[in-house]
Structures are given as C-alpha cells and as structure tokens.
Amino acid sequence: MVTIIDRTLTNLKTNEINSQDLNHFCDLLFNCGVTKIELTSALVSQLKSPTLAGDANMLNHPGNFFLVQAVDPEHQKIWRLEPNELLEKSLPIDNFSSFHNQKIRLIGLDDLMTQDYPSFFSNLLNSGADTFDLCPGNHNYCATAIALEWLIAGGTSVSCQFASNHDFAPLEEVLMALKLHDSTLFSGDLSVLNELRCLYEKISNDRIAQNKAIIGTDIFKVESGIHVDGVLKNPQTYEPFNPQMVGNQREIVVGKHSGRQSILYKLKEQNLSETATRNLLKQIKGRCTQLGRNLSDWELRTLASEVQNDYKQKICC
Amino acid sequence: MTINKKYVVDTTLRDGEQSPGIAFTIAEKVTIAQTLDALGVSRIEAGTPAMGRDECRAFEKIKLACQQAQIIGWNRMNLSDIQQSINCGADIIHVCVPASDLLIREKLRKTKIQVLETLVACSDVIQAAQKELTIGLEDASRADWDFVTQLIETARDLGATTLRFSDTVGIMSPLLCKSAIIRIPTDIDIEVHMHNDLGMAVANSIQGLRSGAKYADSTLFGIGERAGNCNLEHLLIATQGKMDFGINLEELQWRQALLKPLIFKDDRLYA
C-alpha cells in the first residue's frame, strides 16, 4: 500500500466552508482511498472528530497539518493529527545526496515526462531519504502520469489535489490509474467520487467540466453510432471501467452521429413506436447539426411524434 | 539541444465531434479546418463521409478550403464507406481495424482471419483509386500482440504509409505506451491516438513520440468521446523546446479562443 496525501483543502478558498461539509468532505476522501489529508490550522478547529490527538500548541501552528486516518481495535475510524513533517523542496534534478533519513516532499517537476524519468526515479529511490513524497506540478498536464509512474517504480507516497486543473496531480485520476494498473498498491471505494464531486463544487463554488476524466458527469454518455452499437453488445468495448465504479451511469443519447441502433434503443427505452425510424434518424441529424448538440429525451419524443404523425398522414394519402 | 520534428494529425472534426453535446454545421467544419490548416497542422481528419450527404459536402468544401494539410477520410472496414471517402476527394483513406479480441468478438462478431481478409479487400479498392492508405489499430492497447504484429505486417504489405496505434479506451500508462511503440518495426510511420480517460493522453502521446512515433493525434480543447483526446494546446505546452510540430503555440491559443463559442455551444462542457 502507498500513501496518498490530499492537498485540496489547503489550496481552496475555504473561508465559508461549514463544519458539516468539511467533515463530510474529509470522510469521502478517506473512503475513496486517501490516507492523509492536509489541512490548514484554521480548518482543524472545525473538525468534529471525537479523538483529535495533538495538543493546543500544535493546533496553533501556522503551518499545515496532516489528518491521519487510523483504525481502532473495534475497527471504527478515528482521526488524529500530526504536524506536517515533510520538508517541501523544488529540487534541481540530480541533487539528492544530502537527504539521508529525511522526509522530503518534491514539488514541481512538471516537465519530467519529456526527460529520462525512470532514471530520475531510480536515483530518488536510492538516495537514502526516509520518505520521498512526490507532488508533481500539472502545468504540463502530465502530473497524473508522473505520479502513477513514480508509485509503480517503487515510490511510496504522492500528494494530489481533487479535480486539480494546473496545480497538482488530480486525485481522482491517480486513484483510478492505480486501481487499473496495480490494484495491490491501493484500496479505496471510488464509487464515492460522484458524491465528492458534488460536494467539491458546493464548497469551492467551482464547476467541474462535464468531460473531466473520471468525475465528469458526461463521460459515460454515448452518441456515435459505432460506439452505441459496441456498448449495447458489450459495454467493455468502449468503456475503460464500469460507470458504477465511480458512482456514475451510462446513458445513450441521440445526436448528429447516431446510427439506427441508437434510435431503436431510445425509442424502445421511451416506449415509442419504431415506425419511420429511418426518417426520424435523418430528422435528428439535421436538428442536432442545427442546434450544435444532442437532443434531450423530451425533444426526441416530440420529434418522433412529429415524424411518425407525418409518416402516417403520407400513408393515408 | 536537438529539437525533434514531429507532426500532428488533428481529429477535432471526426473523433472530437463525436463528443455528446458537440455538433458542427458544414460552415463550422470548414472554418475549423481552415484554422487548422493556417496553423500548420499537417493532417486533418475531416470526418466520416459514410455518415451521409451533408458530411460529404462538408468534406468536399474542406478539401477545397485547405491549402497545405492533407485531408483524411475516416472509414470503418467497409467497402461502401471507403468508396464514399474516395468519392469525396480525400487525400488519405484511413481504415479503422478493430485489433483487440474484445472488439473483434463482441462488436464485429468476426474472426481474426475475416478481419485480415476484409482489410485486404479494402486495400484493393484504395489502391485502385490511387489514394494513400493509412491503417488504424482500434483498441490496440488491449490487443493480443501476436495479432498486432500480424496486422502491422499486413498493413506494410498492403502499402499503408502510416500505422495508427490507438489507445481507444485511454487505459495506457506512459511506460506501457513506450514498450508498445518501440516494438513496432521502423519500416512504417507510426501515429499514436491517445484518449484521456485516466488523464494521461498528453503524457502517453509524448512517450509515443519519444519512442519513435512520427504523428500524434490531437483535438482542439481535447474534445472527444468520454474524457476526450490528447489536447493539442496542452501537447504543445508540454513539449515546448523539446519537439517541433511546426505550430506556433501563441497563434494556436488566439485562433482557438476564436473558435471556442463555435465548438462549445453549451459551455458547461468546458469549465
């Protein structure tokens, strides 16, 4: 098992977060596989844990804290605090010799993917440091990959941030990548990610893109005829993982790229007649091109009704 | 420092447009293609002519509007689809070949031998039309390597100029990508097509290019099925000073900003 540190709450404007949401957010993070949560001292006082270890001086410390999940003998979760004992470093590559028996967090390294990163990891792992926590920056959009490769190479700790765009590796991506590539390194229930996304949007007042990897609401919507055909035969054809695994669900939608199978599926799903399917498909493609999007179920019902009525009239004539 | 010359195959108008919530008119497709052409994108995958008359019209207009880029028609392994692409005047006829056992068995309901036979038949039509053939190995990242090897050899024997290695469901890691690409013989150009389901499309594309691929597929704003494709802007940012795609990053950023309202009619898609 590896250590996953979440830094979301130290990188958000959390002035208005209420205690209930804070505690719920922390609970969900632990449930999905985070082992340590980094908090500002201002937030520590809002934690409702009955067993906060750590004395008053520690709580007044201006720095950050790790919230550590442990399990008591009766298997109930308890929380305790420990000071942030990792020293943050933004290191030039090749300079690790002075870190014997230290706990170091490496930050940055955004451009590592364009370099010989396996050798870099090897040097780190042989440097003699007690702990190297890797916190790759995401300005080059490679932080998830760097974090995954570090853990697979033998690293024991990474720091991430939920739904991160630029700062650090997105937590949800790192967890899923670990689950799919080496599930022995991690245990967690990713089905809470949907709930975590909703809560994150509430407390951050930030909106997550609908196509965001792992947690986007639309990532399991299927429109193109080829993909719908495959998914209806076997969802694994075009799904990297089951939607339920992240608390989401699959949805077939109709749009410009729909094929006959999609239309038949949707008509059946909506208990609509399958007459005039070919004409309906043509109308859907035209309407979606005009609108620049796919149709809602309501719009599909209306269009199907129009097309089918028109079809019947023509037959009568 | 040596800067590697690499090339982009833009699939905004094909894979990108397949995103639920995104659809372009003919005029919008032409505008996007002209922008990509002006930016210096070497190959533009303009669509799937088999989709129908409007797609064919868009395709023909794109072909006329673009000065530099080669225009690719995307096709299923189907003679009728391919004929449509040829009729539309595509420079390159791309044939998508399901490569994994899962797709061959569950989607195609065919055998591997039938796949190879159909590919040969498709190639004959393309050669007769004197068009450039490129072959895409769909779901190559989950395929049995022996069959991938067979497909690569067949592609080369059929005169395909480029082999597209597709991580169709976006599950590769950079090291896996590297280990796959370096196994492909060097007598055919390699193109990597990476999806972003685990957030690693840019990293995987970089490793594919570092391991010998000549082309990387990308889309504007990274649009595409599910979590999208490799984002062109992000790829350029991540490889600045290391790889040269013949595309100016600042020019891409301002031209892309102009296209944003046209691509995202519903801005909730892009946060």
mmCIF file of C-alpha atoms in Angstrom, chain A:
data_model
loop_
_atom_site.group_PDB
_atom_site.id
_atom_site.type_symbol
_atom_site.label_atom_id
_atom_site.label_comp_id
_atom_site.label_asym_id
_atom_site.label_seq_id
_atom_site.Cartn_x
_atom_site.Cartn_y
_atom_site.Cartn_z
ATOM 1 C CA MET A 1 0.000 0.000 0.000
ATOM 2 C CA VAL A 2 1.130 3.526 -0.745
ATOM 3 C CA THR A 3 0.460 6.835 0.961
ATOM 4 C CA ILE A 4 -1.912 9.169 -0.856
ATOM 5 C CA ILE A 5 -1.916 12.706 0.527
ATOM 6 C CA ASP A 6 -4.715 15.046 -0.457
ATOM 7 C CA ARG A 7 -3.936 18.785 -0.609
ATOM 8 C CA THR A 8 -7.319 20.046 -1.804
ATOM 9 C CA LEU A 9 -8.272 21.833 1.404
ATOM 10 C CA THR A 10 -5.043 23.793 1.597
ATOM 11 C CA ASN A 11 -5.477 25.038 -1.949
ATOM 12 C CA LEU A 12 -9.094 26.173 -1.846
ATOM 13 C CA LYS A 13 -10.648 29.344 -0.566
ATOM 14 C CA THR A 14 -12.329 27.696 2.400
ATOM 15 C CA ASN A 15 -13.427 30.765 4.374
ATOM 16 C CA GLU A 16 -17.082 29.894 4.165
ATOM 17 C CA ILE A 17 -16.979 26.132 4.417
ATOM 18 C CA ASN A 18 -19.197 24.877 7.198
ATOM 19 C CA SER A 19 -18.179 22.226 9.647
ATOM 20 C CA GLN A 20 -20.642 19.638 8.376
ATOM 21 C CA ASP A 21 -19.409 19.914 4.777
ATOM 22 C CA LEU A 22 -15.789 19.887 5.890
ATOM 23 C CA ASN A 23 -16.212 16.690 7.882
ATOM 24 C CA HIS A 24 -18.235 15.071 5.112
ATOM 25 C CA PHE A 25 -15.586 16.021 2.543
ATOM 26 C CA CYS A 26 -12.832 14.514 4.698
ATOM 27 C CA ASP A 27 -14.861 11.346 5.212
ATOM 28 C CA LEU A 28 -15.372 10.921 1.472
ATOM 29 C CA LEU A 29 -11.678 11.489 0.792
ATOM 30 C CA PHE A 30 -10.760 8.762 3.261
ATOM 31 C CA ASN A 31 -13.366 6.439 1.798
ATOM 32 C CA CYS A 32 -12.022 6.788 -1.726
ATOM 33 C CA GLY A 33 -8.520 5.842 -0.676
ATOM 34 C CA VAL A 34 -6.747 8.944 0.631
ATOM 35 C CA THR A 35 -4.514 8.123 3.597
ATOM 36 C CA LYS A 36 -3.648 11.646 4.732
ATOM 37 C CA ILE A 37 -5.482 14.923 4.322
ATOM 38 C CA GLU A 38 -3.624 18.168 4.525
ATOM 39 C CA LEU A 39 -5.471 20.910 6.374
ATOM 40 C CA THR A 40 -4.833 24.495 7.321
ATOM 41 C CA SER A 41 -4.853 25.081 11.055
ATOM 42 C CA ALA A 42 -7.914 27.283 10.603
ATOM 43 C CA LEU A 43 -9.893 24.283 9.455
ATOM 44 C CA VAL A 44 -8.660 21.943 12.167
ATOM 45 C CA SER A 45 -10.890 23.603 14.740
ATOM 46 C CA GLN A 46 -13.927 22.713 12.644
ATOM 47 C CA LEU A 47 -13.250 19.002 12.677
ATOM 48 C CA LYS A 48 -15.778 17.087 14.690
ATOM 49 C CA SER A 49 -13.645 14.072 15.359
ATOM 50 C CA PRO A 50 -14.013 12.886 18.926
ATOM 51 C CA THR A 51 -10.423 11.753 19.146
ATOM 52 C CA LEU A 52 -8.252 14.577 17.927
ATOM 53 C CA ALA A 53 -4.809 13.898 19.233
ATOM 54 C CA GLY A 54 -2.416 16.792 19.190
ATOM 55 C CA ASP A 55 -2.174 19.500 21.743
ATOM 56 C CA ALA A 56 -3.202 23.127 21.624
ATOM 57 C CA ASN A 57 0.234 24.316 20.584
ATOM 58 C CA MET A 58 0.217 22.065 17.603
ATOM 59 C CA LEU A 59 -3.195 23.289 16.564
ATOM 60 C CA ASN A 60 -1.987 26.877 16.744
ATOM 61 C CA HIS A 61 0.929 26.158 14.491
ATOM 62 C CA PRO A 62 0.693 28.375 11.428
ATOM 63 C CA GLY A 63 1.705 25.607 9.051
ATOM 64 C CA ASN A 64 -0.354 22.804 7.591
ATOM 65 C CA PHE A 65 -1.337 19.574 9.215
ATOM 66 C CA PHE A 66 -1.876 16.061 8.098
ATOM 67 C CA LEU A 67 -5.003 14.393 9.215
ATOM 68 C CA VAL A 68 -4.253 10.714 9.557
ATOM 69 C CA GLN A 69 -6.825 8.023 9.427
ATOM 70 C CA ALA A 70 -6.281 5.100 11.740
ATOM 71 C CA VAL A 71 -8.423 2.197 12.795
ATOM 72 C CA ASP A 72 -9.125 1.403 16.440
ATOM 73 C CA PRO A 73 -9.306 -2.167 17.770
ATOM 74 C CA GLU A 74 -13.039 -2.307 17.137
ATOM 75 C CA HIS A 75 -12.477 -1.244 13.541
ATOM 76 C CA GLN A 76 -14.004 2.188 13.973
ATOM 77 C CA LYS A 77 -12.348 5.042 12.221
ATOM 78 C CA ILE A 78 -10.595 7.527 14.420
ATOM 79 C CA TRP A 79 -8.691 10.586 13.327
ATOM 80 C CA ARG A 80 -5.562 12.029 14.772
ATOM 81 C CA LEU A 81 -3.420 14.948 13.788
ATOM 82 C CA GLU A 82 0.275 15.100 13.222
ATOM 83 C CA PRO A 83 2.377 18.057 12.172
ATOM 84 C CA ASN A 84 3.458 18.381 8.586
ATOM 85 C CA GLU A 85 6.825 16.778 8.880
ATOM 86 C CA LEU A 86 7.683 16.744 5.223
ATOM 87 C CA LEU A 87 10.050 19.438 4.073
ATOM 88 C CA GLU A 88 8.980 20.820 0.722
ATOM 89 C CA LYS A 89 11.636 21.071 -1.955
ATOM 90 C CA SER A 90 11.675 22.103 -5.549
ATOM 91 C CA LEU A 91 14.874 20.380 -6.479
ATOM 92 C CA PRO A 92 17.182 20.545 -9.418
ATOM 93 C CA ILE A 93 17.441 17.043 -10.840
ATOM 94 C CA ASP A 94 20.463 15.032 -9.566
ATOM 95 C CA ASN A 95 20.736 16.737 -6.197
ATOM 96 C CA PHE A 96 19.594 14.261 -3.575
ATOM 97 C CA SER A 97 22.733 13.331 -1.691
ATOM 98 C CA SER A 98 22.034 15.430 1.388
ATOM 99 C CA PHE A 99 18.696 13.937 2.284
ATOM 100 C CA HIS A 100 19.605 10.818 4.244
ATOM 101 C CA ASN A 101 16.986 9.992 6.880
ATOM 102 C CA GLN A 102 14.865 12.992 5.970
ATOM 103 C CA LYS A 103 11.271 13.245 4.897
ATOM 104 C CA ILE A 104 11.130 15.265 1.717
ATOM 105 C CA ARG A 105 8.249 16.368 -0.434
ATOM 106 C CA LEU A 106 9.328 17.050 -4.005
ATOM 107 C CA ILE A 107 7.146 19.576 -5.740
ATOM 108 C CA GLY A 108 7.106 20.769 -9.334
ATOM 109 C CA LEU A 109 8.892 18.512 -11.824
ATOM 110 C CA ASP A 110 6.247 19.487 -14.370
ATOM 111 C CA ASP A 111 8.430 18.641 -17.364
ATOM 112 C CA LEU A 112 9.637 15.259 -16.114
ATOM 113 C CA MET A 113 7.704 13.361 -18.813
ATOM 114 C CA THR A 114 9.956 14.757 -21.535
ATOM 115 C CA GLN A 115 13.048 13.574 -19.667
ATOM 116 C CA ASP A 116 14.547 10.249 -18.607
ATOM 117 C CA TYR A 117 12.171 9.922 -15.670
ATOM 118 C CA PRO A 118 12.860 6.223 -14.914
ATOM 119 C CA SER A 119 16.486 7.114 -14.123
ATOM 120 C CA PHE A 120 15.368 10.102 -12.084
ATOM 121 C CA PHE A 121 13.055 7.871 -10.028
ATOM 122 C CA SER A 122 15.792 5.328 -9.578
ATOM 123 C CA ASN A 123 18.152 7.994 -8.220
ATOM 124 C CA LEU A 124 15.498 9.167 -5.796
ATOM 125 C CA LEU A 125 14.737 5.684 -4.552
ATOM 126 C CA ASN A 126 18.430 5.029 -3.920
ATOM 127 C CA SER A 127 19.093 8.361 -2.236
ATOM 128 C CA GLY A 128 18.595 7.120 1.317
ATOM 129 C CA ALA A 129 15.859 9.579 2.238
ATOM 130 C CA ASP A 130 13.390 8.222 4.779
ATOM 131 C CA THR A 131 10.394 9.332 2.713
ATOM 132 C CA PHE A 132 10.105 10.949 -0.670
ATOM 133 C CA ASP A 133 6.629 12.271 -1.253
ATOM 134 C CA LEU A 134 6.220 13.262 -4.879
ATOM 135 C CA CYS A 135 3.875 16.157 -5.608
ATOM 136 C CA PRO A 136 4.196 16.728 -9.347
ATOM 137 C CA GLY A 137 3.005 20.024 -10.752
ATOM 138 C CA ASN A 138 0.427 19.890 -13.528
ATOM 139 C CA HIS A 139 1.350 22.875 -15.689
ATOM 140 C CA ASN A 140 2.419 20.444 -18.417
ATOM 141 C CA TYR A 141 -0.670 18.262 -17.988
ATOM 142 C CA CYS A 142 1.397 15.189 -17.154
ATOM 143 C CA ALA A 143 1.139 15.119 -13.340
ATOM 144 C CA THR A 144 -1.144 12.072 -13.199
ATOM 145 C CA ALA A 145 1.240 10.091 -15.366
ATOM 146 C CA ILE A 146 4.264 11.182 -13.315
ATOM 147 C CA ALA A 147 2.542 10.225 -10.035
ATOM 148 C CA LEU A 148 1.477 6.832 -11.394
ATOM 149 C CA GLU A 149 4.900 6.007 -12.800
ATOM 150 C CA TRP A 150 6.545 7.037 -9.514
ATOM 151 C CA LEU A 151 4.386 4.668 -7.482
ATOM 152 C CA ILE A 152 4.810 1.807 -9.943
ATOM 153 C CA ALA A 153 8.580 2.385 -9.875
ATOM 154 C CA GLY A 154 8.577 1.852 -6.115
ATOM 155 C CA GLY A 155 7.770 5.277 -4.702
ATOM 156 C CA THR A 156 5.690 5.116 -1.555
ATOM 157 C CA SER A 157 3.970 8.472 -1.341
ATOM 158 C CA VAL A 158 2.282 11.009 -3.631
ATOM 159 C CA SER A 159 0.423 14.230 -2.997
ATOM 160 C CA CYS A 160 -2.586 15.133 -5.119
ATOM 161 C CA GLN A 161 -5.467 17.565 -5.292
ATOM 162 C CA PHE A 162 -9.063 16.688 -6.098
ATOM 163 C CA ALA A 163 -10.225 17.956 -9.514
ATOM 164 C CA SER A 164 -6.998 19.895 -9.945
ATOM 165 C CA ASN A 165 -6.510 21.716 -13.221
ATOM 166 C CA HIS A 166 -2.984 23.049 -13.012
ATOM 167 C CA ASP A 167 -1.582 22.834 -9.522
ATOM 168 C CA PHE A 168 -1.054 19.171 -8.746
ATOM 169 C CA ALA A 169 -1.978 15.697 -9.951
ATOM 170 C CA PRO A 170 -5.778 15.267 -9.927
ATOM 171 C CA LEU A 171 -6.507 12.872 -7.063
ATOM 172 C CA GLU A 172 -9.315 11.012 -8.825
ATOM 173 C CA GLU A 173 -7.134 10.291 -11.852
ATOM 174 C CA VAL A 174 -4.246 8.991 -9.773
ATOM 175 C CA LEU A 175 -6.544 6.701 -7.771
ATOM 176 C CA MET A 176 -8.216 5.225 -10.854
ATOM 177 C CA ALA A 177 -4.906 4.834 -12.674
ATOM 178 C CA LEU A 178 -3.565 2.949 -9.656
ATOM 179 C CA LYS A 179 -6.664 0.784 -9.453
ATOM 180 C CA LEU A 180 -6.348 -0.211 -13.106
ATOM 181 C CA HIS A 181 -2.574 -0.583 -13.225
ATOM 182 C CA ASP A 182 -1.668 -2.067 -9.840
ATOM 183 C CA SER A 183 -4.601 -2.529 -7.518
ATOM 184 C CA THR A 184 -2.325 -4.019 -4.854
ATOM 185 C CA LEU A 185 -0.954 -0.536 -4.162
ATOM 186 C CA PHE A 186 -4.253 0.967 -3.186
ATOM 187 C CA SER A 187 -7.594 0.191 -1.606
ATOM 188 C CA GLY A 188 -10.497 2.567 -1.677
ATOM 189 C CA ASP A 189 -14.085 2.838 -2.772
ATOM 190 C CA LEU A 190 -14.161 5.038 -5.851
ATOM 191 C CA SER A 191 -17.953 4.952 -6.046
ATOM 192 C CA VAL A 192 -17.962 7.936 -3.656
ATOM 193 C CA LEU A 193 -16.284 10.109 -6.310
ATOM 194 C CA ASN A 194 -19.610 11.318 -7.689
ATOM 195 C CA GLU A 195 -20.688 12.497 -4.240
ATOM 196 C CA LEU A 196 -17.255 14.011 -3.682
ATOM 197 C CA ARG A 197 -17.562 15.937 -6.962
ATOM 198 C CA CYS A 198 -20.934 17.403 -5.940
ATOM 199 C CA LEU A 199 -19.611 18.445 -2.546
ATOM 200 C CA TYR A 200 -16.446 19.888 -4.057
ATOM 201 C CA GLU A 201 -18.494 22.033 -6.439
ATOM 202 C CA LYS A 202 -20.525 23.280 -3.484
ATOM 203 C CA ILE A 203 -17.644 24.165 -1.190
ATOM 204 C CA SER A 204 -15.377 25.570 -3.878
ATOM 205 C CA ASN A 205 -18.074 27.334 -5.874
ATOM 206 C CA ASP A 206 -16.213 25.905 -8.827
ATOM 207 C CA ARG A 207 -17.655 23.943 -11.720
ATOM 208 C CA ILE A 208 -16.077 20.745 -12.976
ATOM 209 C CA ALA A 209 -16.135 20.226 -16.756
ATOM 210 C CA GLN A 210 -18.668 17.661 -17.898
ATOM 211 C CA ASN A 211 -15.961 15.737 -19.736
ATOM 212 C CA LYS A 212 -13.415 15.816 -16.888
ATOM 213 C CA ALA A 213 -11.626 12.463 -16.680
ATOM 214 C CA ILE A 214 -13.107 10.101 -14.057
ATOM 215 C CA ILE A 215 -15.526 12.591 -12.464
ATOM 216 C CA GLY A 216 -17.112 14.423 -15.407
ATOM 217 C CA THR A 217 -20.892 13.940 -15.467
ATOM 218 C CA ASP A 218 -20.938 13.251 -19.222
ATOM 219 C CA ILE A 219 -18.078 10.803 -19.647
ATOM 220 C CA PHE A 220 -20.417 7.832 -19.929
ATOM 221 C CA LYS A 221 -22.772 9.425 -22.417
ATOM 222 C CA VAL A 222 -22.536 7.603 -25.738
ATOM 223 C CA GLU A 223 -23.731 9.131 -29.002
ATOM 224 C CA SER A 224 -21.801 7.898 -32.014
ATOM 225 C CA GLY A 225 -23.466 5.023 -33.838
ATOM 226 C CA ILE A 226 -20.355 2.872 -33.823
ATOM 227 C CA HIS A 227 -19.849 3.245 -30.089
ATOM 228 C CA VAL A 228 -23.507 2.759 -29.215
ATOM 229 C CA ASP A 229 -23.552 -0.431 -31.264
ATOM 230 C CA GLY A 230 -20.473 -1.680 -29.385
ATOM 231 C CA VAL A 231 -21.650 -0.634 -25.930
ATOM 232 C CA LEU A 232 -25.066 -2.247 -26.414
ATOM 233 C CA LYS A 233 -23.363 -5.513 -27.359
ATOM 234 C CA ASN A 234 -20.840 -5.323 -24.520
ATOM 235 C CA PRO A 235 -20.115 -2.131 -22.526
ATOM 236 C CA GLN A 236 -16.467 -3.084 -22.108
ATOM 237 C CA THR A 237 -15.905 -2.445 -25.825
ATOM 238 C CA TYR A 238 -15.832 1.310 -25.315
ATOM 239 C CA GLU A 239 -15.689 1.835 -21.563
ATOM 240 C CA PRO A 240 -12.386 1.876 -19.677
ATOM 241 C CA PHE A 241 -14.180 0.963 -16.450
ATOM 242 C CA ASN A 242 -17.724 0.388 -15.271
ATOM 243 C CA PRO A 243 -19.604 3.680 -14.633
ATOM 244 C CA GLN A 244 -20.839 2.369 -11.264
ATOM 245 C CA MET A 245 -17.230 2.147 -10.150
ATOM 246 C CA VAL A 246 -17.201 5.956 -9.894
ATOM 247 C CA GLY A 247 -20.844 6.398 -8.912
ATOM 248 C CA ASN A 248 -21.923 7.342 -12.433
ATOM 249 C CA GLN A 249 -24.167 5.690 -15.001
ATOM 250 C CA ARG A 250 -24.190 5.023 -18.723
ATOM 251 C CA GLU A 251 -26.553 6.943 -20.987
ATOM 252 C CA ILE A 252 -27.270 6.523 -24.670
ATOM 253 C CA VAL A 253 -28.006 9.900 -26.240
ATOM 254 C CA VAL A 254 -29.113 10.747 -29.767
ATOM 255 C CA GLY A 255 -27.333 13.306 -31.889
ATOM 256 C CA LYS A 256 -25.693 14.026 -35.201
ATOM 257 C CA HIS A 257 -23.558 10.890 -35.023
ATOM 258 C CA SER A 258 -26.303 8.483 -34.020
ATOM 259 C CA GLY A 259 -26.988 5.351 -36.022
ATOM 260 C CA ARG A 260 -30.090 3.230 -36.489
ATOM 261 C CA GLN A 261 -29.300 1.054 -33.457
ATOM 262 C CA SER A 262 -29.204 4.129 -31.201
ATOM 263 C CA ILE A 263 -32.589 5.311 -32.400
ATOM 264 C CA LEU A 264 -34.180 1.890 -31.996
ATOM 265 C CA TYR A 265 -32.748 1.647 -28.488
ATOM 266 C CA LYS A 266 -34.015 5.086 -27.482
ATOM 267 C CA LEU A 267 -37.473 4.536 -28.972
ATOM 268 C CA LYS A 268 -37.774 1.288 -27.045
ATOM 269 C CA GLU A 269 -36.491 2.938 -23.863
ATOM 270 C CA GLN A 270 -39.117 5.667 -24.191
ATOM 271 C CA ASN A 271 -41.921 3.248 -25.170
ATOM 272 C CA LEU A 272 -42.268 4.945 -28.541
ATOM 273 C CA SER A 273 -43.288 3.383 -31.836
ATOM 274 C CA GLU A 274 -40.469 2.241 -34.098
ATOM 275 C CA THR A 275 -42.222 3.286 -37.298
ATOM 276 C CA ALA A 276 -40.454 5.753 -39.587
ATOM 277 C CA THR A 277 -37.098 5.145 -37.886
ATOM 278 C CA ARG A 278 -35.105 5.962 -40.971
ATOM 279 C CA ASN A 279 -36.854 9.270 -41.499
ATOM 280 C CA LEU A 280 -36.560 10.055 -37.796
ATOM 281 C CA LEU A 281 -32.804 9.452 -37.880
ATOM 282 C CA LYS A 282 -32.466 11.885 -40.766
ATOM 283 C CA GLN A 283 -34.507 14.491 -38.891
ATOM 284 C CA ILE A 284 -32.437 14.003 -35.726
ATOM 285 C CA LYS A 285 -29.167 14.501 -37.584
ATOM 286 C CA GLY A 286 -30.477 17.688 -39.201
ATOM 287 C CA ARG A 287 -31.892 19.081 -35.974
ATOM 288 C CA CYS A 288 -28.739 18.308 -33.953
ATOM 289 C CA THR A 289 -26.494 19.896 -36.563
ATOM 290 C CA GLN A 290 -28.690 22.972 -36.410
ATOM 291 C CA LEU A 291 -28.654 23.077 -32.599
ATOM 292 C CA GLY A 292 -24.990 22.128 -32.287
ATOM 293 C CA ARG A 293 -25.744 19.488 -29.642
ATOM 294 C CA ASN A 294 -27.569 16.226 -28.993
ATOM 295 C CA LEU A 295 -31.311 16.004 -28.243
ATOM 296 C CA SER A 296 -32.858 15.597 -24.810
ATOM 297 C CA ASP A 297 -35.316 12.737 -24.271
ATOM 298 C CA TRP A 298 -38.160 15.249 -24.317
ATOM 299 C CA GLU A 299 -37.006 16.673 -27.643
ATOM 300 C CA LEU A 300 -36.666 13.171 -29.053
ATOM 301 C CA ARG A 301 -40.252 12.296 -28.023
ATOM 302 C CA THR A 302 -41.573 15.446 -29.661
ATOM 303 C CA LEU A 303 -39.616 14.892 -32.856
ATOM 304 C CA ALA A 304 -40.596 11.209 -33.015
ATOM 305 C CA SER A 305 -44.219 12.146 -32.627
ATOM 306 C CA GLU A 306 -43.999 14.755 -35.405
ATOM 307 C CA VAL A 307 -42.177 12.455 -37.802
ATOM 308 C CA GLN A 308 -44.443 9.487 -37.122
ATOM 309 C CA ASN A 309 -47.637 11.525 -37.493
ATOM 310 C CA ASP A 310 -46.362 12.939 -40.743
ATOM 311 C CA TYR A 311 -45.471 9.432 -41.883
ATOM 312 C CA LYS A 312 -48.981 8.142 -41.125
ATOM 313 C CA GLN A 313 -50.576 11.030 -42.994
ATOM 314 C CA LYS A 314 -48.494 10.331 -46.050
ATOM 315 C CA ILE A 315 -49.532 6.668 -45.969
ATOM 316 C CA CYS A 316 -53.202 7.661 -45.656
ATOM 317 C CA CYS A 317 -52.873 9.915 -48.648
#
